[in-house]
PDB file of C-alpha atoms in Angstrom:
ATOM      1  CA  MET A   1     -52.989  95.506-110.422  1.00  0.00           C
ATOM      2  CA  ASN A   2     -54.981  96.680-107.427  1.00  0.00           C
ATOM      3  CA  HIS A   3     -56.702 100.073-107.331  1.00  0.00           C
ATOM      4  CA  VAL A   4     -57.591 102.467-104.550  1.00  0.00           C
ATOM      5  CA  GLU A   5     -60.066 105.304-104.961  1.00  0.00           C
ATOM      6  CA  ILE A   6     -59.954 107.902-102.208  1.00  0.00           C
ATOM      7  CA  LYS A   7     -62.677 110.543-101.838  1.00  0.00           C
ATOM      8  CA  PHE A   8     -62.651 113.128 -99.085  1.00  0.00           C
ATOM      9  CA  ASP A   9     -62.793 116.816 -98.245  1.00  0.00           C
ATOM     10  CA  ASN A  10     -59.916 118.541 -96.461  1.00  0.00           C
ATOM     11  CA  ASP A  11     -59.226 122.258 -97.024  1.00  0.00           C
ATOM     12  CA  ILE A  12     -55.975 122.257 -95.054  1.00  0.00           C
ATOM     13  CA  LEU A  13     -54.521 119.272 -96.940  1.00  0.00           C
ATOM     14  CA  ALA A  14     -55.570 120.926-100.222  1.00  0.00           C
ATOM     15  CA  ASP A  15     -53.425 123.914 -99.334  1.00  0.00           C
ATOM     16  CA  ILE A  16     -50.471 121.701 -98.375  1.00  0.00           C
ATOM     17  CA  LEU A  17     -50.617 119.333-101.374  1.00  0.00           C
ATOM     18  CA  HIS A  18     -51.612 121.832-104.076  1.00  0.00           C
ATOM     19  CA  ILE A  19     -53.484 119.060-105.918  1.00  0.00           C
ATOM     20  CA  SER A  20     -57.110 119.872-105.220  1.00  0.00           C
ATOM     21  CA  ASP A  21     -59.571 122.675-105.773  1.00  0.00           C
ATOM     22  CA  PHE A  22     -61.645 123.639-102.776  1.00  0.00           C
ATOM     23  CA  GLY A  23     -60.300 120.760-100.655  1.00  0.00           C
ATOM     24  CA  LYS A  24     -62.302 118.048-102.440  1.00  0.00           C
ATOM     25  CA  TYR A  25     -60.356 114.994-103.514  1.00  0.00           C
ATOM     26  CA  LEU A  26     -61.118 112.103-105.817  1.00  0.00           C
ATOM     27  CA  ILE A  27     -57.846 110.293-106.378  1.00  0.00           C
ATOM     28  CA  LYS A  28     -57.499 106.923-108.126  1.00  0.00           C
ATOM     29  CA  LEU A  29     -54.161 105.223-107.643  1.00  0.00           C
ATOM     30  CA  ASP A  30     -52.708 101.801-108.461  1.00  0.00           C
ATOM     31  CA  THR A  31     -50.689  99.555-106.199  1.00  0.00           C
ATOM     32  CA  GLU A  32     -49.120  96.116-106.365  1.00  0.00           C
ATOM     33  CA  ARG A  33     -49.730  95.629-102.655  1.00  0.00           C
ATOM     34  CA  VAL A  34     -52.875  94.408-100.976  1.00  0.00           C
ATOM     35  CA  ILE A  35     -54.217  97.416 -99.082  1.00  0.00           C
ATOM     36  CA  GLN A  36     -56.128  97.057 -95.837  1.00  0.00           C
ATOM     37  CA  PRO A  37     -59.091  99.409 -95.357  1.00  0.00           C
ATOM     38  CA  PRO A  38     -58.210 102.366 -93.124  1.00  0.00           C
ATOM     39  CA  LYS A  39     -59.801 102.639 -89.683  1.00  0.00           C
ATOM     40  CA  ASN A  40     -59.494 106.395 -89.135  1.00  0.00           C
ATOM     41  CA  SER A  41     -58.303 109.627 -90.727  1.00  0.00           C
ATOM     42  CA  VAL A  42     -54.700 109.023 -89.601  1.00  0.00           C
ATOM     43  CA  ASP A  43     -54.731 105.738 -91.564  1.00  0.00           C
ATOM     44  CA  VAL A  44     -56.205 107.577 -94.577  1.00  0.00           C
ATOM     45  CA  LEU A  45     -53.407 110.161 -94.512  1.00  0.00           C
ATOM     46  CA  GLY A  46     -50.733 107.448 -94.277  1.00  0.00           C
ATOM     47  CA  MET A  47     -52.339 105.427 -97.079  1.00  0.00           C
ATOM     48  CA  LEU A  48     -52.677 108.521 -99.261  1.00  0.00           C
ATOM     49  CA  PHE A  49     -49.023 109.510 -98.863  1.00  0.00           C
ATOM     50  CA  THR A  50     -47.831 105.931 -99.499  1.00  0.00           C
ATOM     51  CA  LEU A  51     -49.938 105.617-102.648  1.00  0.00           C
ATOM     52  CA  LEU A  52     -48.847 109.024-103.952  1.00  0.00           C
ATOM     53  CA  GLU A  53     -45.230 107.979-103.490  1.00  0.00           C
ATOM     54  CA  GLU A  54     -45.885 104.725-105.401  1.00  0.00           C
ATOM     55  CA  ASN A  55     -47.536 106.563-108.309  1.00  0.00           C
ATOM     56  CA  PRO A  56     -45.049 109.230-109.455  1.00  0.00           C
ATOM     57  CA  GLU A  57     -46.439 109.064-113.017  1.00  0.00           C
ATOM     58  CA  THR A  58     -49.833 110.485-111.981  1.00  0.00           C
ATOM     59  CA  PRO A  59     -50.360 114.257-111.759  1.00  0.00           C
ATOM     60  CA  GLU A  60     -50.971 113.972-108.011  1.00  0.00           C
ATOM     61  CA  GLY A  61     -47.911 111.742-107.529  1.00  0.00           C
ATOM     62  CA  ARG A  62     -45.682 114.163-109.463  1.00  0.00           C
ATOM     63  CA  VAL A  63     -46.732 117.050-107.223  1.00  0.00           C
ATOM     64  CA  TYR A  64     -46.284 114.967-104.069  1.00  0.00           C
ATOM     65  CA  ASN A  65     -42.901 113.503-105.011  1.00  0.00           C
ATOM     66  CA  GLY A  66     -41.627 116.819-106.376  1.00  0.00           C
ATOM     67  CA  ASN A  67     -42.430 118.670-103.144  1.00  0.00           C
ATOM     68  CA  LEU A  68     -41.997 115.864-100.626  1.00  0.00           C
ATOM     69  CA  ALA A  69     -39.919 117.692 -98.018  1.00  0.00           C
ATOM     70  CA  GLU A  70     -42.200 120.748 -97.976  1.00  0.00           C
ATOM     71  CA  ILE A  71     -45.380 118.636 -97.884  1.00  0.00           C
ATOM     72  CA  LEU A  72     -44.179 116.455 -95.018  1.00  0.00           C
ATOM     73  CA  HIS A  73     -42.876 119.468 -93.078  1.00  0.00           C
ATOM     74  CA  ARG A  74     -46.152 121.375 -93.422  1.00  0.00           C
ATOM     75  CA  THR A  75     -48.235 118.275 -92.666  1.00  0.00           C
ATOM     76  CA  ILE A  76     -46.312 117.489 -89.470  1.00  0.00           C
ATOM     77  CA  ASN A  77     -46.414 121.114 -88.310  1.00  0.00           C
ATOM     78  CA  ASN A  78     -50.192 121.193 -88.815  1.00  0.00           C
ATOM     79  CA  LEU A  79     -50.977 117.536 -88.056  1.00  0.00           C
ATOM     80  CA  PRO A  80     -53.876 118.026 -85.596  1.00  0.00           C
ATOM     81  CA  ASP A  81     -55.564 120.471 -87.986  1.00  0.00           C
ATOM     82  CA  VAL A  82     -54.937 118.217 -91.007  1.00  0.00           C
ATOM     83  CA  ILE A  83     -56.421 115.186 -89.218  1.00  0.00           C
ATOM     84  CA  ASN A  84     -59.425 117.092 -87.858  1.00  0.00           C
ATOM     85  CA  SER A  85     -60.172 118.660 -91.267  1.00  0.00           C
ATOM     86  CA  PHE A  86     -60.977 115.353 -92.957  1.00  0.00           C
ATOM     87  CA  ASN A  87     -64.608 115.075 -93.936  1.00  0.00           C
ATOM     88  CA  ASN A  88     -66.765 112.792 -96.097  1.00  0.00           C
ATOM     89  CA  ILE A  89     -64.145 110.042 -96.401  1.00  0.00           C
ATOM     90  CA  GLU A  90     -64.882 107.138 -98.725  1.00  0.00           C
ATOM     91  CA  ILE A  91     -62.241 104.586 -99.712  1.00  0.00           C
ATOM     92  CA  THR A  92     -62.885 102.000-102.428  1.00  0.00           C
ATOM     93  CA  ILE A  93     -60.274  99.273-102.639  1.00  0.00           C
ATOM     94  CA  THR A  94     -60.317  96.925-105.635  1.00  0.00           C
ATOM     95  CA  ILE A  95     -58.159  93.816-105.344  1.00  0.00           C
ATOM     96  CA  ASN A  96     -57.522  91.522-108.301  1.00  0.00           C
ATOM     97  CA  THR A  97     -56.416  87.972-107.624  1.00  0.00           C
ATOM     98  CA  GLU A  98     -55.521  85.224-110.057  1.00  0.00           C
ATOM     99  CA  ASP A  99     -56.227  81.573-109.306  1.00  0.00           C
ATOM    100  CA  GLU A 100     -54.169  78.573-110.456  1.00  0.00           C
ATOM    101  CA  ASN A 101     -56.182  78.399-113.711  1.00  0.00           C
ATOM    102  CA  GLY A 102     -55.412  81.996-114.638  1.00  0.00           C
ATOM    103  CA  ASN A 103     -58.897  83.290-113.811  1.00  0.00           C
ATOM    104  CA  ILE A 104     -58.903  86.790-112.365  1.00  0.00           C
ATOM    105  CA  THR A 105     -61.291  87.620-109.574  1.00  0.00           C
ATOM    106  CA  GLU A 106     -62.021  91.203-108.616  1.00  0.00           C
ATOM    107  CA  SER A 107     -63.187  92.063-105.119  1.00  0.00           C
ATOM    108  CA  LYS A 108     -64.167  95.512-103.883  1.00  0.00           C
ATOM    109  CA  SER A 109     -64.482  96.933-100.425  1.00  0.00           C
ATOM    110  CA  VAL A 110     -65.890 100.344 -99.626  1.00  0.00           C
ATOM    111  CA  THR A 111     -65.054 102.066 -96.351  1.00  0.00           C
ATOM    112  CA  ASN A 112     -66.756 105.222 -95.128  1.00  0.00           C
ATOM    113  CA  ILE A 113     -65.192 107.020 -92.193  1.00  0.00           C
ATOM    114  CA  THR A 114     -66.963 109.614 -90.125  1.00  0.00           C
ATOM    115  CA  VAL A 115     -64.618 112.060 -88.470  1.00  0.00           C
ATOM    116  CA  THR A 116     -65.600 113.597 -85.166  1.00  0.00           C
ATOM    117  CA  GLU A 117     -63.498 116.164 -83.431  1.00  0.00           C
ATOM    118  CA  THR A 118     -63.006 115.804 -79.710  1.00  0.00           C
ATOM    119  CA  LYS A 119     -61.710 118.676 -77.691  1.00  0.00           C
ATOM    120  CA  GLU A 120     -60.008 118.079 -74.404  1.00  0.00           C
ATOM    121  CA  GLU A 121     -60.309 120.863 -71.897  1.00  0.00           C
ATOM    122  CA  LEU A 122     -57.259 121.649 -69.857  1.00  0.00           C
ATOM    123  CA  PRO A 123     -57.768 121.897 -66.108  1.00  0.00           C
ATOM    124  CA  ILE A 124     -57.768 125.396 -64.722  1.00  0.00           C
ATOM    125  CA  GLU A 125     -55.129 125.918 -62.091  1.00  0.00           C
ATOM    126  CA  GLU A 126     -56.148 127.997 -59.099  1.00  0.00           C
TER     127      GLU A 126
END
């Protein structure tokens, strides 16, 4: 079994998911799949939702799967704010592989993502 540990702050997502106090997350979820490290906060959100869906037996997964339509609706309606509210992201992915002799090897990768907000100014029409 592979494991993913996701740490981040996001006040807006905390309000949407109802699974965190003060917007700080530390979620440990299992997966059968091999997960690729995320490259940005959009990837983190997609990975988080996929893993929550795969783990309905966890407290976080129960909340997510039990309120899926509302969570997705609110996330999409507030997507720019949700994405820009990510902070202090750290993803630890642990992958277990078994060789032909039955030996299990564990490999870990840690990804830290810094989120910067860019604002695009609209041209002023004269």
